[in-house]
Short mmCIF file of C-alpha atoms and ligand atoms in Angstrom, two decimals:
data_model
loop_
_atom_site.label_atom_id
_atom_site.label_comp_id
_atom_site.label_asym_id
_atom_site.label_seq_id
_atom_site.Cartn_x
_atom_site.Cartn_y
_atom_site.Cartn_z
CA MET C 282 -1.31 -22.89 -24.66
CA LYS C 283 2.40 -22.10 -24.47
CA GLU C 284 4.39 -25.02 -23.00
CA LEU C 285 5.30 -24.01 -19.44
CA ILE C 286 8.80 -24.93 -18.34
CA THR C 287 9.65 -25.26 -14.67
CA LEU C 288 12.75 -23.81 -13.01
CA GLY C 289 14.11 -27.31 -12.47
CA GLU C 290 13.63 -28.22 -16.15
CA PHE C 291 15.19 -24.94 -17.25
CA VAL C 292 18.27 -25.37 -15.06
CA ILE C 293 18.76 -28.93 -16.39
CA GLN C 294 18.37 -27.68 -19.98
CA GLN C 295 21.01 -25.02 -19.30
CA GLN C 296 23.26 -27.66 -17.72
CA HIS C 297 23.03 -29.91 -20.81
CA LYS C 298 24.35 -27.05 -22.95
CA HIS C 299 27.70 -27.51 -21.19
CA SER C 300 29.31 -30.90 -21.69
CA ASP C 301 31.56 -30.33 -18.67
CA ALA C 302 28.66 -29.51 -16.35
CA THR C 303 28.38 -31.98 -13.46
CA GLY C 304 24.88 -31.06 -12.35
CA ASP C 305 26.13 -29.75 -9.01
CA LEU C 306 24.88 -26.24 -9.68
CA SER C 307 21.51 -27.65 -10.71
CA GLN C 308 21.25 -29.39 -7.37
CA ILE C 309 22.21 -26.22 -5.49
CA PHE C 310 19.35 -24.48 -7.27
CA GLY C 311 17.14 -27.27 -5.98
CA ALA C 312 18.11 -26.31 -2.44
CA ILE C 313 17.42 -22.63 -3.14
CA ARG C 314 14.05 -23.56 -4.63
CA LEU C 315 13.09 -25.57 -1.54
CA ALA C 316 14.12 -22.88 0.96
CA SER C 317 12.35 -20.21 -1.12
CA LYS C 318 9.10 -22.20 -0.95
CA LEU C 319 9.39 -22.51 2.82
CA VAL C 320 10.02 -18.78 3.20
CA HIS C 321 7.14 -18.04 0.82
CA ARG C 322 4.83 -20.09 3.03
CA GLU C 323 5.87 -18.27 6.22
CA ILE C 324 5.73 -14.81 4.67
CA ASN C 325 2.26 -15.43 3.31
CA LYS C 326 0.89 -16.21 6.73
CA ALA C 327 3.02 -13.64 8.55
CA GLY C 328 0.01 -11.88 9.99
CA ILE C 329 -1.33 -15.14 11.44
CA ALA C 330 1.67 -17.21 12.45
CA ASP C 331 4.01 -15.90 15.09
CA ILE C 332 6.61 -15.01 12.48
CA THR C 333 6.49 -11.23 12.42
CA GLY C 334 8.32 -8.81 14.63
CA ALA C 335 11.81 -8.69 16.05
CA ILE C 336 13.43 -11.36 18.19
CA GLY C 337 14.97 -8.84 20.53
CA GLN C 338 18.55 -9.25 19.34
CA GLU C 339 20.77 -7.61 16.75
CA ASN C 340 22.71 -9.17 13.88
CA ILE C 341 26.35 -8.41 13.11
CA GLN C 342 25.14 -5.31 11.29
CA GLY C 343 23.68 -3.96 14.52
CA GLU C 344 20.19 -4.31 13.00
CA GLN C 345 17.22 -5.73 14.87
CA GLN C 346 16.83 -9.33 13.67
CA GLN C 347 13.31 -10.09 12.55
CA LYS C 348 11.88 -13.55 13.24
CA LEU C 349 11.71 -14.14 9.51
CA ASP C 350 15.38 -13.17 9.10
CA VAL C 351 16.35 -16.00 11.43
CA TYR C 352 13.80 -18.43 9.96
CA ALA C 353 14.96 -17.80 6.40
CA ASN C 354 18.62 -17.97 7.36
CA GLU C 355 18.14 -21.36 9.02
CA LYS C 356 16.11 -22.78 6.12
CA PHE C 357 18.60 -21.71 3.45
CA LYS C 358 21.53 -23.00 5.55
CA ALA C 359 19.86 -26.37 6.12
CA ALA C 360 18.77 -26.82 2.51
CA LEU C 361 22.20 -25.89 1.13
CA ALA C 362 24.06 -28.12 3.62
CA ALA C 363 21.80 -31.09 2.92
CA ARG C 364 22.74 -31.31 -0.76
CA GLY C 365 26.38 -32.04 0.02
CA LEU C 366 27.62 -29.71 -2.71
CA VAL C 367 28.28 -26.56 -0.69
CA CYS C 368 31.19 -26.39 1.75
CA GLY C 369 30.03 -23.26 3.55
CA ILE C 370 27.97 -20.09 3.47
CA ALA C 371 28.31 -16.46 4.46
CA SER C 372 25.14 -14.66 5.48
CA GLU C 373 24.05 -11.20 6.51
CA GLU C 374 22.69 -12.92 9.62
CA GLU C 375 25.96 -14.65 10.54
CA GLU C 376 28.96 -12.86 12.07
CA SER C 377 31.44 -15.14 10.30
CA TYR C 378 31.16 -17.71 7.53
CA VAL C 379 29.58 -21.06 8.41
CA SER C 380 31.57 -24.15 7.46
CA PHE C 381 29.56 -27.24 6.53
CA ASP C 382 31.61 -30.01 8.11
CA GLN C 383 29.30 -32.98 7.79
CA ASP C 384 30.72 -35.92 5.86
CA ILE C 385 28.25 -35.26 3.04
CA ASN C 386 29.87 -31.87 2.45
CA HIS C 387 33.44 -33.20 2.34
CA GLY C 388 35.10 -32.26 -0.94
CA SER C 389 32.24 -30.03 -2.10
CA LYS C 390 33.33 -27.23 -4.35
CA TYR C 391 30.90 -24.32 -3.96
CA VAL C 392 30.27 -21.55 -1.45
CA VAL C 393 27.07 -19.50 -1.21
CA LEU C 394 26.69 -15.95 0.11
CA ILE C 395 23.21 -14.85 1.05
CA ASP C 396 21.03 -12.11 2.39
CA PRO C 397 18.19 -14.35 3.62
CA ILE C 398 15.61 -11.59 3.89
CA ASP C 399 16.53 -8.23 2.42
CA GLY C 400 14.29 -5.40 3.55
CA SER C 401 12.98 -7.39 6.50
CA SER C 402 11.73 -4.27 8.30
CA ASN C 403 9.01 -4.24 5.63
CA ILE C 404 7.61 -7.65 6.62
CA ASP C 405 5.36 -6.34 9.38
CA VAL C 406 3.81 -3.77 7.04
CA ASN C 407 3.12 -6.23 4.23
CA VAL C 408 5.60 -4.75 1.77
CA ALA C 409 7.68 -6.85 -0.66
CA VAL C 410 10.94 -8.32 0.62
CA GLY C 411 13.51 -10.59 -0.98
CA THR C 412 16.32 -13.10 -0.67
CA ILE C 413 19.59 -12.44 -2.51
CA PHE C 414 22.15 -15.17 -3.27
CA SER C 415 25.59 -15.39 -4.85
CA ILE C 416 27.45 -18.62 -5.68
CA TYR C 417 31.22 -19.12 -6.19
CA ARG C 418 33.55 -22.07 -6.70
CA ARG C 419 35.78 -22.41 -3.67
CA LYS C 420 39.47 -21.49 -4.10
CA SER C 421 40.92 -23.48 -1.16
CA PRO C 422 41.80 -27.21 -1.49
CA HIS C 423 38.60 -29.24 -1.80
CA ASP C 424 39.73 -31.81 0.79
CA GLY C 425 40.17 -29.19 3.50
CA PRO C 426 37.81 -26.92 5.45
CA VAL C 427 36.36 -23.89 3.72
CA GLN C 428 38.49 -20.76 4.16
CA LEU C 429 37.70 -17.04 4.33
CA GLU C 430 39.41 -16.60 0.93
CA ASP C 431 36.65 -18.74 -0.61
CA PHE C 432 34.18 -15.98 0.22
CA LEU C 433 36.35 -12.92 -0.46
CA GLN C 434 36.23 -13.18 -4.24
CA PRO C 435 35.39 -10.35 -6.67
CA GLY C 436 31.96 -10.38 -8.26
CA THR C 437 33.46 -11.30 -11.62
CA ALA C 438 34.15 -14.78 -10.18
CA GLN C 439 30.50 -15.57 -9.44
CA VAL C 440 29.16 -18.73 -11.11
CA ALA C 441 25.52 -17.91 -10.34
CA ALA C 442 23.57 -15.09 -8.70
CA GLY C 443 19.95 -14.22 -8.19
CA TYR C 444 17.14 -13.15 -5.95
CA VAL C 445 13.72 -14.28 -4.84
CA ILE C 446 11.17 -11.48 -4.54
CA PHE C 447 8.28 -12.15 -2.17
CA GLY C 448 5.79 -9.64 -3.52
CA THR C 449 2.29 -9.77 -4.98
CA SER C 450 3.70 -12.95 -6.48
CA THR C 451 6.87 -14.80 -5.60
CA MET C 452 9.49 -14.83 -8.33
CA LEU C 453 13.00 -16.22 -8.61
CA VAL C 454 15.31 -14.32 -10.99
CA TYR C 455 18.84 -15.57 -11.68
CA THR C 456 21.82 -15.63 -14.00
CA THR C 457 24.73 -18.00 -14.59
CA GLY C 458 26.32 -15.62 -17.06
CA GLU C 459 24.05 -16.46 -20.01
CA GLY C 460 21.38 -13.80 -19.52
CA VAL C 461 18.73 -13.29 -16.86
CA ASN C 462 15.58 -15.40 -16.53
CA GLY C 463 12.61 -14.99 -14.19
CA PHE C 464 10.37 -17.71 -12.77
CA THR C 465 7.01 -17.16 -11.10
CA PHE C 466 5.92 -19.41 -8.24
CA ASP C 467 2.56 -21.20 -8.53
CA PRO C 468 1.74 -21.92 -4.86
CA SER C 469 -1.18 -24.16 -5.81
CA ILE C 470 1.28 -26.81 -6.98
CA GLY C 471 4.53 -25.49 -5.49
CA VAL C 472 6.36 -24.98 -8.77
CA PHE C 473 8.33 -22.07 -10.25
CA TYR C 474 7.47 -21.57 -13.96
CA LEU C 475 9.51 -19.61 -16.50
CA SER C 476 7.57 -16.36 -16.91
CA HIS C 477 10.23 -13.79 -17.90
CA ALA C 478 12.74 -15.24 -20.38
CA ASN C 479 15.92 -13.32 -21.23
CA MET C 480 15.12 -10.23 -19.14
CA GLN C 481 16.65 -7.00 -20.46
CA ILE C 482 16.66 -3.69 -18.58
CA PRO C 483 15.62 -0.75 -20.82
CA LYS C 484 18.63 1.38 -21.82
CA THR C 485 16.95 4.36 -20.21
CA GLY C 486 14.14 4.97 -17.78
CA ARG C 487 12.37 7.63 -15.78
CA ILE C 488 12.34 6.04 -12.32
CA TYR C 489 14.92 6.90 -9.71
CA SER C 490 15.08 5.05 -6.39
CA VAL C 491 16.93 6.65 -3.47
CA ASN C 492 16.04 7.47 0.12
CA GLU C 493 15.55 11.21 -0.32
CA GLY C 494 15.21 11.52 3.45
CA ASN C 495 19.01 11.53 3.41
CA TYR C 496 19.19 14.26 0.72
CA VAL C 497 20.72 16.94 2.95
CA HIS C 498 23.65 14.61 3.73
CA PHE C 499 24.44 13.65 0.14
CA HIS C 500 27.49 15.00 -1.71
CA ASP C 501 26.69 17.83 -4.13
CA GLY C 502 27.07 15.70 -7.28
CA VAL C 503 24.36 13.32 -6.02
CA LYS C 504 22.16 16.24 -5.02
CA ARG C 505 22.53 17.78 -8.48
CA TYR C 506 21.53 14.47 -10.10
CA ILE C 507 18.42 14.18 -7.92
CA LYS C 508 17.50 17.77 -8.84
CA HIS C 509 18.04 16.83 -12.51
CA CYS C 510 15.52 14.00 -12.07
CA GLN C 511 13.01 16.36 -10.47
CA GLU C 512 13.27 19.18 -13.00
CA PHE C 513 10.86 19.55 -15.89
CA ASP C 514 12.07 17.70 -19.00
CA PRO C 515 10.69 19.20 -22.25
CA ALA C 516 11.49 15.98 -24.12
CA THR C 517 8.91 14.10 -22.07
CA ASN C 518 6.95 17.01 -20.66
CA ARG C 519 7.34 15.82 -17.11
CA PRO C 520 9.96 15.10 -14.39
CA TYR C 521 11.14 11.61 -13.49
CA THR C 522 9.23 9.46 -11.02
CA SER C 523 10.61 8.77 -7.54
CA ARG C 524 9.93 5.24 -6.33
CA TYR C 525 11.63 3.89 -3.18
CA ILE C 526 10.24 0.80 -1.46
CA GLY C 527 12.98 0.24 1.12
CA SER C 528 13.65 -3.25 -0.23
CA LEU C 529 16.53 -3.37 -2.70
CA VAL C 530 15.11 -6.49 -4.37
CA ALA C 531 11.72 -4.83 -4.99
CA ASP C 532 13.19 -1.55 -6.29
CA PHE C 533 15.70 -3.44 -8.44
CA HIS C 534 13.04 -5.77 -9.87
CA ARG C 535 10.75 -2.90 -10.87
CA ASN C 536 13.65 -1.00 -12.47
CA LEU C 537 14.74 -4.17 -14.30
CA LEU C 538 11.31 -4.44 -15.87
CA LYS C 539 10.56 -0.74 -16.49
CA GLY C 540 13.97 0.93 -16.64
CA GLY C 541 15.34 3.03 -13.83
CA ILE C 542 18.17 3.54 -11.39
CA TYR C 543 18.62 2.64 -7.72
CA PHE C 544 21.33 4.22 -5.65
CA TYR C 545 22.47 4.16 -2.05
CA PRO C 546 25.30 6.73 -1.92
CA SER C 547 27.99 7.14 0.71
CA TYR C 548 27.42 10.06 3.06
CA ALA C 549 28.31 11.17 6.58
CA ASN C 550 26.33 8.44 8.42
CA HIS C 551 27.41 5.79 5.91
CA PRO C 552 30.93 6.70 4.67
CA MET C 553 31.05 3.42 2.69
CA GLY C 554 27.35 3.39 1.87
CA LYS C 555 24.95 0.97 3.53
CA LEU C 556 24.65 -1.99 1.19
CA ARG C 557 26.96 -5.00 1.52
CA LEU C 558 29.23 -5.83 -1.36
CA LEU C 559 29.26 -9.61 -1.19
CA TYR C 560 25.65 -10.66 -0.71
CA GLU C 561 23.71 -7.64 -1.95
CA CYS C 562 25.69 -5.56 -4.46
CA ASN C 563 27.68 -8.23 -6.35
CA PRO C 564 24.71 -10.48 -7.20
CA MET C 565 22.51 -7.52 -8.17
CA ALA C 566 25.36 -5.97 -10.17
CA TRP C 567 25.89 -9.16 -12.19
CA LEU C 568 22.17 -9.47 -12.88
CA ALA C 569 22.10 -5.82 -14.01
CA GLU C 570 25.05 -6.31 -16.38
CA GLN C 571 23.64 -9.58 -17.72
CA ALA C 572 20.39 -7.71 -18.46
CA GLY C 573 22.23 -4.90 -20.29
CA GLY C 574 22.52 -2.45 -17.41
CA ARG C 575 25.41 -1.31 -15.20
CA ALA C 576 26.45 -1.16 -11.56
CA SER C 577 29.21 0.95 -9.99
CA ASP C 578 30.20 2.74 -6.82
CA GLY C 579 29.23 6.02 -8.51
CA SER C 580 32.85 7.07 -8.98
CA GLY C 581 33.82 4.84 -11.92
CA THR C 582 34.59 1.57 -10.11
CA ARG C 583 32.61 -1.37 -11.50
CA ILE C 584 31.04 -3.20 -8.55
CA LEU C 585 32.07 -6.62 -9.88
CA ASP C 586 35.74 -5.57 -9.97
CA ILE C 587 35.96 -4.62 -6.28
CA LYS C 588 38.36 -6.93 -4.39
CA PRO C 589 36.59 -7.77 -1.13
CA MET C 590 38.62 -7.41 2.08
CA GLU C 591 35.99 -8.52 4.61
CA LEU C 592 32.69 -10.43 4.62
CA HIS C 593 30.34 -7.61 5.56
CA GLN C 594 32.12 -4.93 3.60
CA ARG C 595 29.88 -2.11 2.39
CA THR C 596 30.09 -0.04 -0.80
CA PRO C 597 28.29 2.93 -2.29
CA PHE C 598 25.93 1.32 -4.82
CA TYR C 599 24.44 2.62 -8.09
CA VAL C 600 22.66 0.15 -10.37
CA GLY C 601 20.26 0.35 -13.30
CA SER C 602 19.69 1.47 -16.87
CA SER C 603 22.97 2.20 -18.63
CA SER C 604 22.10 5.74 -19.77
CA MET C 605 20.89 6.70 -16.29
CA MET C 606 24.11 5.30 -14.83
CA ASP C 607 26.05 7.47 -17.29
CA ASP C 608 24.04 10.48 -16.13
CA VAL C 609 24.54 10.03 -12.39
CA GLU C 610 28.24 9.22 -12.79
CA GLY C 611 28.54 12.35 -14.96
CA PHE C 612 27.10 14.57 -12.25
CA ILE C 613 29.38 13.01 -9.59
CA ALA C 614 32.49 13.31 -11.81
CA LYS C 615 31.68 16.94 -12.71
CA GLU C 616 31.36 17.84 -9.02
CA LYS C 617 34.62 16.03 -8.22
CA ALA C 618 36.43 17.98 -10.96
CA ARG C 619 34.98 21.25 -9.67
CA LEU C 620 36.21 20.53 -6.15
CA GLN C 621 39.66 19.59 -7.47
CA GLN C 622 39.84 22.84 -9.43
CA MET C 623 38.88 24.80 -6.35
CA ALA C 624 41.50 22.95 -4.27
CA GLU C 625 44.17 23.86 -6.83
CA LEU C 626 43.22 27.54 -6.59
CA VAL C 627 43.77 27.57 -2.83
P1 P6P F 1111 17.22 2.90 4.19
C1 P6P F 1111 17.23 -2.97 3.48
O1 P6P F 1111 17.72 -2.84 4.82
C2 P6P F 1111 18.32 -2.41 2.58
O2 P6P F 1111 19.49 -3.17 2.74
C3 P6P F 1111 17.84 -2.40 1.13
O3 P6P F 1111 17.05 -3.49 0.82
C4 P6P F 1111 17.09 -1.09 1.03
O4 P6P F 1111 17.08 -0.56 -0.27
C5 P6P F 1111 17.87 -0.19 1.99
O5 P6P F 1111 18.55 -1.04 2.91
C6 P6P F 1111 16.96 0.71 2.78
O6 P6P F 1111 17.78 1.50 3.62
O7 P6P F 1111 18.38 3.50 4.93
O8 P6P F 1111 16.81 3.74 2.99
O9 P6P F 1111 16.04 2.53 5.05
#
């Protein structure tokens, strides 16, 4: 039987490849592992424990906070603070960043940005949800309090990024810039085992993920791409497949394994798109690139290059197989050129 390696063992092995590694990142992963197990436990008894439903208040995004949103946020915050290596976090569930001021955190050099439960509206209907995390080295002096600038860094500065998908099984998928590896949780012993080594997204795919309920509001280039996906393709004798779960982590994970593209465009109701740059798009974009895919704003700007201006900043988001990214960007660029030509004729 193939030797199974745990997430903890894998992270330590990766750490030993770098003589200058201090083990701090390994310990932060330990905190993420712990919080993920606690969230797994609550999600898997959601129908029984009083953990489903809304708590009757909105988060900074103006979205109804689900009980599990708050539970997960608190567990990740507590676990990350307790290790004494993180000086603060930014979260979808927190209006501003949270500074960890306990003595144990003094001088710590990392910040973590997190979407504790992405897709939480799916919890009550038993559909996969996920946690997304992004880790940076702080920029401000280590002996002082964490600053906003520590969180407003471009995605290219990430030192680690990943997600936990709470689906038919619970998996943790992450990168530190040396490829993407997936670990499946065995709840019988509470351990994540390496199950998907060196994940690579197929260069092309036939799955497109977008909320087509918004189709009438999309710009023409996006509409033309969606029509392209729906039209008969003699090369494969069938159209593409539309798959949209309403949880970015679940759609992304399926497309990572099978090939595909996910996109949340900008349109009238969401002029900057819906997804948040710092704790949704940047980590997923890095994972996509590390797996051989791409992520952009649809108009030629690489997600990881965007200079953040505020914590909850949104961006139009396109991510997936490289050839499908080329296609959708081609349709958008062609439409933009057509509009520019028309404007010049006026
Ligand atoms: P809509 C969940 O709220 C989320 O941030 C992503 O996980 C998901 O893909 C998207 O928004 C769903 O948004 O507007 O299609 O319901």
